[in-house]
CSV table of C-alpha atoms and ligand atoms in Angstrom, one decimal:
chain,number,residue,atom,x,y,z
A,1,MET,CA,-0.3,-0.3,0.0
A,2,SER,CA,1.6,3.6,-1.0
A,3,SER,CA,0.8,6.7,-1.3
A,4,LYS,CA,3.1,7.4,-4.0
A,5,SER,CA,1.5,8.8,-6.8
A,6,SER,CA,1.4,7.0,-10.2
A,7,ASN,CA,3.4,9.7,-12.6
A,8,GLU,CA,4.1,7.2,-15.4
A,9,SER,CA,2.6,8.1,-18.6
A,10,ASN,CA,-0.5,5.0,-19.5
A,11,SER,CA,1.3,4.5,-22.5
A,12,ASP,CA,5.3,4.0,-21.9
A,13,LEU,CA,3.7,0.8,-20.0
A,14,PRO,CA,4.2,-2.3,-21.5
A,15,LYS,CA,1.3,-4.3,-22.7
A,16,SER,CA,-0.2,-7.5,-23.1
A,17,PRO,CA,-2.7,-9.1,-25.4
A,18,PHE,CA,-5.5,-10.7,-23.7
A,19,TRP,CA,-7.9,-13.1,-24.8
A,20,GLU,CA,-8.1,-12.3,-28.3
A,21,GLU,CA,-7.8,-8.6,-27.3
A,22,PRO,CA,-4.6,-6.8,-28.3
A,23,ASP,CA,-2.9,-4.5,-25.6
A,24,ALA,CA,-5.9,-5.2,-22.7
A,25,LEU,CA,-3.8,-5.3,-20.1
A,26,ALA,CA,-0.6,-2.9,-19.3
A,27,LEU,CA,2.4,-4.0,-16.4
A,28,ARG,CA,1.9,-1.5,-14.0
A,29,GLU,CA,4.3,-2.0,-10.3
A,30,GLY,CA,4.6,-5.8,-11.8
A,31,PHE,CA,0.9,-6.3,-12.1
A,32,TRP,CA,-0.9,-6.7,-15.2
A,33,LEU,CA,-3.9,-4.4,-14.9
A,34,PRO,CA,-6.9,-4.4,-17.6
A,35,THR,CA,-5.3,-1.1,-19.5
A,36,CYS,CA,-9.3,0.6,-19.3
A,37,LEU,CA,-8.5,0.7,-15.6
A,38,LEU,CA,-5.4,2.1,-15.2
A,39,ASP,CA,-6.8,5.7,-14.6
A,40,SER,CA,-9.4,4.4,-12.4
A,41,ALA,CA,-7.1,2.2,-10.4
A,42,ALA,CA,-5.0,5.7,-10.2
A,43,SER,CA,-7.7,7.9,-9.1
A,44,PHE,CA,-8.9,5.9,-6.3
A,45,ARG,CA,-5.3,4.6,-5.0
A,46,GLN,CA,-4.4,8.5,-5.0
A,47,ASN,CA,-7.6,10.0,-4.0
A,48,PHE,CA,-9.9,7.6,-1.8
A,49,GLN,CA,-10.1,8.5,1.6
A,50,ALA,CA,-10.8,5.7,3.9
A,51,ARG,CA,-13.4,6.2,6.6
A,52,GLU,CA,-14.2,4.4,9.7
A,53,GLY,CA,-15.9,1.6,9.6
A,54,ASP,CA,-15.4,1.5,5.6
A,55,VAL,CA,-15.0,-2.4,5.0
A,56,VAL,CA,-13.1,-3.6,1.5
A,57,LEU,CA,-13.3,-7.4,-0.2
A,58,ALA,CA,-10.9,-7.9,-2.2
A,59,SER,CA,-10.0,-11.0,-4.8
A,60,PRO,CA,-8.3,-11.6,-7.9
A,61,ILE,CA,-10.9,-13.1,-10.7
A,62,LYS,CA,-12.9,-16.0,-10.2
A,63,THR,CA,-12.3,-17.0,-7.0
A,64,GLY,CA,-15.8,-16.6,-5.5
A,65,THR,CA,-16.0,-12.7,-5.1
A,66,THR,CA,-19.1,-13.0,-5.7
A,67,TRP,CA,-20.3,-15.2,-3.1
A,68,LEU,CA,-18.4,-13.3,-0.5
A,69,MET,CA,-20.3,-9.9,-1.5
A,70,ALA,CA,-23.0,-11.6,-0.6
A,71,ILE,CA,-22.4,-12.9,2.5
A,72,ALA,CA,-20.8,-9.4,3.4
A,73,HIS,CA,-23.8,-7.5,2.5
A,74,SER,CA,-25.7,-10.3,4.3
A,75,LEU,CA,-23.8,-10.0,7.7
A,76,LEU,CA,-23.2,-5.9,7.4
A,77,HIS,CA,-27.6,-5.3,6.7
A,78,LYS,CA,-29.6,-7.7,8.8
A,79,PRO,CA,-32.7,-7.9,8.1
A,80,LYS,CA,-35.0,-5.4,10.4
A,81,SER,CA,-38.2,-7.9,10.0
A,82,ASN,CA,-38.2,-11.3,9.9
A,83,ASP,CA,-40.3,-10.9,6.4
A,84,ALA,CA,-37.7,-12.4,4.3
A,85,ASN,CA,-39.0,-11.2,1.2
A,86,ASN,CA,-39.2,-8.3,2.2
A,87,ALA,CA,-35.4,-7.8,3.7
A,88,ASP,CA,-33.5,-9.3,1.2
A,89,ALA,CA,-31.5,-7.2,-0.8
A,90,LEU,CA,-30.2,-10.3,-2.8
A,91,ALA,CA,-33.5,-11.1,-4.2
A,92,SER,CA,-33.7,-8.2,-6.0
A,93,ASN,CA,-29.9,-7.3,-6.7
A,94,ASN,CA,-27.2,-8.8,-8.0
A,95,PRO,CA,-24.2,-9.3,-5.8
A,96,HIS,CA,-22.5,-6.8,-8.1
A,97,SER,CA,-24.7,-4.1,-7.7
A,98,LEU,CA,-24.8,-4.2,-3.5
A,99,VAL,CA,-21.4,-4.2,-3.5
A,100,PRO,CA,-19.6,-1.8,-6.0
A,101,THR,CA,-15.7,-2.8,-7.6
A,102,VAL,CA,-14.2,0.6,-7.2
A,103,GLU,CA,-12.4,0.4,-10.6
A,104,PHE,CA,-14.9,-0.7,-12.5
A,105,GLU,CA,-17.5,2.2,-11.3
A,106,LEU,CA,-14.8,4.6,-11.5
A,107,TRP,CA,-14.7,3.8,-15.0
A,108,SER,CA,-17.9,2.8,-16.0
A,109,PRO,CA,-19.9,6.0,-17.8
A,110,THR,CA,-22.6,5.1,-16.6
A,111,THR,CA,-22.1,4.1,-12.6
A,112,THR,CA,-24.8,5.9,-10.4
A,113,VAL,CA,-22.3,5.4,-7.8
A,114,ASN,CA,-19.7,8.1,-6.6
A,115,ILE,CA,-17.3,6.7,-4.2
A,116,PHE,CA,-15.6,9.7,-3.4
A,117,ASP,CA,-19.3,10.7,-2.2
A,118,PRO,CA,-19.4,10.2,1.3
A,119,THR,CA,-22.4,9.1,1.7
A,120,SER,CA,-22.0,6.9,-1.0
A,121,PRO,CA,-21.6,2.6,0.2
A,122,ARG,CA,-19.1,1.8,2.8
A,123,LEU,CA,-19.0,-1.6,1.7
A,124,LEU,CA,-16.4,-1.8,-1.3
A,125,HIS,CA,-14.9,-4.3,-3.6
A,126,THR,CA,-11.9,-4.8,-5.3
A,127,HIS,CA,-9.3,-7.0,-7.4
A,128,LEU,CA,-6.3,-4.9,-6.9
A,129,PRO,CA,-3.5,-5.8,-5.5
A,130,PHE,CA,-2.4,-4.8,-1.8
A,131,SER,CA,0.0,-2.7,-3.2
A,132,LEU,CA,-1.8,-0.9,-5.4
A,133,LEU,CA,-4.7,0.0,-2.8
A,134,PRO,CA,-5.1,3.7,-1.5
A,135,ALA,CA,-2.2,4.3,1.6
A,136,SER,CA,-5.7,5.8,3.7
A,137,LEU,CA,-7.1,2.1,3.3
A,138,SER,CA,-4.4,0.9,6.4
A,139,ALA,CA,-6.7,1.2,8.7
A,140,SER,CA,-9.7,-0.3,7.1
A,141,LYS,CA,-10.7,-4.0,7.4
A,142,ILE,CA,-10.1,-5.9,4.6
A,143,VAL,CA,-11.8,-9.4,3.6
A,144,TYR,CA,-9.9,-11.1,1.4
A,145,ILE,CA,-11.2,-14.1,-1.2
A,146,ALA,CA,-8.2,-16.7,-2.8
A,147,ARG,CA,-8.9,-20.1,-3.6
A,148,GLY,CA,-6.7,-23.1,-5.8
A,149,PRO,CA,-5.2,-21.7,-9.2
A,150,GLU,CA,-6.2,-24.8,-11.3
A,151,ASP,CA,-9.8,-24.0,-10.1
A,152,THR,CA,-9.8,-20.0,-10.6
A,153,LEU,CA,-8.2,-20.7,-14.1
A,154,ILE,CA,-10.7,-23.2,-15.7
A,155,SER,CA,-13.4,-20.6,-14.0
A,156,MET,CA,-11.8,-18.3,-15.5
A,157,TRP,CA,-11.1,-20.0,-19.2
A,158,HIS,CA,-15.7,-20.9,-18.9
A,159,TYR,CA,-15.9,-17.3,-17.5
A,160,PHE,CA,-14.2,-15.2,-20.3
A,161,ASN,CA,-15.4,-17.4,-23.4
A,162,ALA,CA,-18.7,-16.2,-22.2
A,163,VAL,CA,-18.1,-12.9,-22.5
A,164,ALA,CA,-15.8,-12.6,-25.0
A,165,ALA,CA,-14.1,-14.8,-28.2
A,166,PRO,CA,-13.8,-18.3,-27.0
A,167,VAL,CA,-10.3,-19.4,-26.7
A,168,PRO,CA,-8.8,-22.5,-26.5
A,169,LEU,CA,-7.8,-24.2,-23.1
A,170,GLU,CA,-4.3,-24.4,-23.6
A,171,LYS,CA,-4.2,-21.0,-24.8
A,172,ALA,CA,-6.2,-20.0,-20.9
A,173,VAL,CA,-3.2,-22.3,-19.3
A,174,GLU,CA,-0.6,-20.2,-21.0
A,175,CYS,CA,-1.8,-16.8,-19.9
A,176,PHE,CA,-2.4,-17.6,-16.0
A,177,CYS,CA,1.3,-19.6,-16.0
A,178,SER,CA,2.4,-16.8,-17.5
A,179,GLY,CA,0.8,-14.0,-15.3
A,180,ALA,CA,-0.7,-11.6,-18.1
A,181,HIS,CA,-4.1,-12.3,-17.1
A,182,PRO,CA,-6.2,-9.3,-15.3
A,183,PHE,CA,-4.9,-8.5,-12.2
A,184,GLY,CA,-2.0,-11.1,-12.6
A,185,PRO,CA,0.1,-12.8,-11.3
A,186,PHE,CA,-2.3,-14.5,-9.4
A,187,ASP,CA,0.6,-16.0,-7.1
A,188,ARG,CA,1.2,-12.8,-6.7
A,189,HIS,CA,-1.6,-11.3,-5.7
A,190,VAL,CA,-2.6,-13.9,-3.5
A,191,ALA,CA,1.2,-13.6,-1.3
A,192,GLU,CA,0.5,-10.0,-0.9
A,193,TYR,CA,-2.5,-10.4,1.0
A,194,TRP,CA,-1.3,-13.3,2.7
A,195,LEU,CA,1.8,-12.2,4.2
A,196,GLU,CA,-0.7,-9.0,5.1
A,197,THR,CA,-3.2,-10.7,7.0
A,198,ARG,CA,0.2,-12.4,8.6
A,199,ARG,CA,1.5,-9.0,9.7
A,200,ARG,CA,-2.0,-8.0,10.7
A,201,PRO,CA,-4.6,-10.2,11.5
A,202,GLU,CA,-6.9,-7.5,12.9
A,203,LYS,CA,-7.7,-5.7,10.0
A,204,VAL,CA,-6.7,-8.4,6.7
A,205,LEU,CA,-9.2,-11.4,7.1
A,206,PHE,CA,-7.8,-14.1,4.6
A,207,VAL,CA,-10.5,-16.3,3.4
A,208,LYS,CA,-10.1,-19.9,0.9
A,209,TYR,CA,-12.9,-21.0,-1.5
A,210,GLU,CA,-12.4,-24.4,-0.5
A,211,ASP,CA,-12.5,-23.5,3.3
A,212,MET,CA,-16.4,-21.8,2.7
A,213,LYS,CA,-17.2,-24.9,0.4
A,214,ARG,CA,-16.5,-27.5,3.3
A,215,GLU,CA,-17.2,-25.2,6.9
A,216,PRO,CA,-19.2,-22.9,5.6
A,217,GLY,CA,-20.6,-21.8,9.0
A,218,ARG,CA,-17.6,-21.7,10.7
A,219,GLU,CA,-16.5,-19.6,7.0
A,220,VAL,CA,-19.1,-16.9,8.2
A,221,SER,CA,-18.8,-16.9,11.6
A,222,ARG,CA,-15.2,-16.1,11.2
A,223,ILE,CA,-16.2,-13.4,8.6
A,224,ALA,CA,-18.9,-12.2,10.8
A,225,GLU,CA,-16.4,-11.9,13.9
A,226,PHE,CA,-14.4,-10.0,11.8
A,227,LEU,CA,-16.9,-7.4,10.8
A,228,GLY,CA,-17.7,-6.9,14.4
A,229,ARG,CA,-21.0,-8.4,13.5
A,230,PRO,CA,-21.0,-12.0,15.3
A,231,VAL,CA,-24.0,-13.7,14.4
A,232,ALA,CA,-25.7,-14.8,17.9
A,233,ALA,CA,-29.0,-15.6,17.0
A,234,GLU,CA,-29.8,-19.7,16.3
A,235,GLY,CA,-30.3,-19.9,12.6
A,236,GLU,CA,-28.7,-17.0,11.3
A,237,VAL,CA,-25.4,-19.1,9.7
A,238,GLU,CA,-28.0,-21.3,8.0
A,239,GLU,CA,-30.6,-18.7,7.3
A,240,ILE,CA,-27.8,-16.8,5.5
A,241,LEU,CA,-25.6,-19.3,4.0
A,242,TRP,CA,-29.2,-20.1,2.3
A,243,ARG,CA,-29.9,-16.7,0.7
A,244,CYS,CA,-26.0,-16.5,-0.6
A,245,SER,CA,-25.9,-19.5,-1.7
A,246,LEU,CA,-25.1,-20.3,-5.5
A,247,GLU,CA,-28.6,-22.7,-6.0
A,248,ARG,CA,-30.7,-19.7,-5.1
A,249,LEU,CA,-28.9,-16.9,-6.7
A,250,LYS,CA,-28.0,-18.6,-9.8
A,251,ASN,CA,-32.3,-19.3,-10.3
A,252,LEU,CA,-32.7,-15.7,-8.9
A,253,GLU,CA,-34.7,-13.6,-12.3
A,254,VAL,CA,-32.3,-10.7,-11.4
A,255,ASN,CA,-29.6,-12.9,-11.7
A,256,ALA,CA,-30.9,-14.8,-14.9
A,257,ALA,CA,-29.8,-11.8,-18.1
A,258,GLY,CA,-26.2,-10.3,-17.9
A,259,HIS,CA,-24.7,-12.4,-14.7
A,260,ALA,CA,-25.3,-15.4,-15.4
A,261,ALA,CA,-21.8,-16.4,-16.5
A,262,TYR,CA,-21.1,-15.4,-12.5
A,263,PHE,CA,-22.5,-18.4,-11.6
A,264,ARG,CA,-21.8,-21.6,-12.4
A,265,LYS,CA,-20.7,-24.5,-10.9
A,266,GLY,CA,-19.3,-23.6,-7.5
A,267,GLU,CA,-17.6,-26.9,-7.1
A,268,VAL,CA,-13.6,-27.7,-5.9
A,269,ARG,CA,-11.5,-29.8,-8.1
A,270,ASP,CA,-13.0,-28.8,-10.7
A,271,GLY,CA,-10.1,-28.2,-12.4
A,272,LYS,CA,-9.5,-32.0,-12.6
A,273,ASN,CA,-12.6,-32.5,-15.0
A,274,TYR,CA,-10.6,-30.5,-18.0
A,275,LEU,CA,-7.1,-29.9,-17.0
A,276,THR,CA,-4.5,-32.4,-18.2
A,277,PRO,CA,-1.5,-34.0,-16.2
A,278,GLU,CA,0.6,-32.2,-18.4
A,279,MET,CA,-1.2,-28.9,-18.1
A,280,GLY,CA,-1.6,-29.5,-14.1
A,281,ASP,CA,2.4,-29.5,-14.1
A,282,ARG,CA,2.5,-26.4,-15.5
A,283,ILE,CA,0.6,-25.0,-13.7
A,284,HIS,CA,1.7,-26.5,-10.8
A,285,ARG,CA,5.7,-25.8,-11.7
A,286,SER,CA,4.9,-22.1,-12.4
A,287,VAL,CA,2.1,-20.9,-9.9
A,288,GLY,CA,1.4,-23.6,-7.5
A,289,VAL,CA,5.2,-24.0,-6.3
A,290,LYS,CA,5.6,-20.3,-5.3
A,291,LEU,CA,1.6,-20.9,-3.5
A,292,GLU,CA,3.2,-23.2,-1.4
A,293,ALA,CA,6.0,-22.2,-0.2
A,294,LEU,CA,3.7,-19.8,1.8
A,295,GLY,CA,1.8,-22.7,2.8
A,296,LEU,CA,-1.1,-22.4,1.0
A,297,PHE,CA,-3.1,-24.6,-1.8
A,298,PHE,CA,-0.9,-27.3,-1.7
A,299,SER,CA,-1.6,-29.6,-4.8
A,300,ASP,CA,-1.3,-34.0,-5.4
A,301,ARG,CA,1.1,-32.9,-8.3
A,302,ARG,CA,3.9,-32.8,-6.5
B,401,A3P,P1,-16.5,-21.8,-11.5
B,401,A3P,O1,-16.8,-21.5,-12.6
B,401,A3P,O2,-15.9,-22.8,-10.9
B,401,A3P,O3,-18.0,-22.6,-10.9
B,401,A3P,P2,-16.4,-14.8,-8.5
B,401,A3P,O4,-17.5,-14.4,-8.6
B,401,A3P,O5,-14.7,-14.5,-8.1
B,401,A3P,O6,-16.3,-14.3,-10.5
B,401,A3P,O7,-15.9,-16.4,-9.1
B,401,A3P,C1,-17.0,-17.3,-9.8
B,401,A3P,C2,-16.4,-18.2,-8.8
B,401,A3P,O8,-17.8,-18.7,-8.1
B,401,A3P,C3,-17.7,-19.6,-9.8
B,401,A3P,O9,-17.0,-20.7,-9.5
B,401,A3P,C4,-19.2,-19.0,-9.3
B,401,A3P,O10,-19.9,-20.4,-9.9
B,401,A3P,C5,-18.6,-19.7,-8.0
B,401,A3P,N1,-19.5,-18.5,-7.3
B,401,A3P,C6,-20.6,-17.6,-7.9
B,401,A3P,N2,-21.5,-17.2,-6.6
B,401,A3P,C7,-21.5,-18.2,-6.0
B,401,A3P,C8,-22.2,-18.8,-4.2
B,401,A3P,N3,-23.3,-18.2,-4.2
B,401,A3P,N4,-21.8,-19.8,-3.7
B,401,A3P,C9,-20.5,-20.3,-4.8
B,401,A3P,N5,-19.8,-19.8,-5.0
B,401,A3P,C10,-20.1,-19.5,-6.0
């Protein structure tokens, strides 16, 4: 995290294609950012003044962002009545509409969210790496979600093939292993937040998608406590898990058009269904070993 202003010119930055789009990414301080988001990322870093109580969710792409958004929003905006339908914001809003991703909002010409406005939502999300966050966020609570590299890559492949011209899996593996994908390299993104959670566990909570799948109740309670909103009432965790479940959200009308690509299978080890052993080895050598060195996401490919 730094307050250093970014005075490099965007056109001087190294560029990379992504999927079929030339110069889609630009390398800023070791991370590949979508070229269209360079200005908004710099503006966020330079101008955002965090306030007490702000909560920031952070993630690489395709690691469970949508799920975390739904859960954090549910925890911070608990329904005031027992009328589930009236009180449940998720019934009529996609989680991404409830928790704005700052770099997208600052870039979008049609945004309705002004993150510099003190009355704007203070539950925000970013895909930016820790080292590119505004310095003022050092006092804020950050919840980060990560996921094993193979499943992240396969989720990314399905997602971008659904929203852009499809590419073969070999090309997606190459992109992922080279680190030249939005907000990559993946291992470095994860490592930065992991080191920060070790340094300041009271400010940065590290959540793994796999743990959320295995022990969702325990993980939701952990997030709730971290956010200072412990779940006390009996059945409350189960209620939140139901509200935020993939099965429910996927079938809501509000998530059908335009948002369907966010909701797919949500399975752990789905990567194994697609990757050849050679691809798995390649991912392990390029990305996995660096995460294992941190004690994270051990693979069975060793
Ligand atoms: P798969 O592609 O493996 O199914 P992100 O939200 O960061 O874009 O991540 C998308 C991944 O999270 C997708 O994984 C998607 O299916 C899964 N996902 C989305 N909503 C979820 C939910 N409510 N519960 C569990 N997984 C969810």
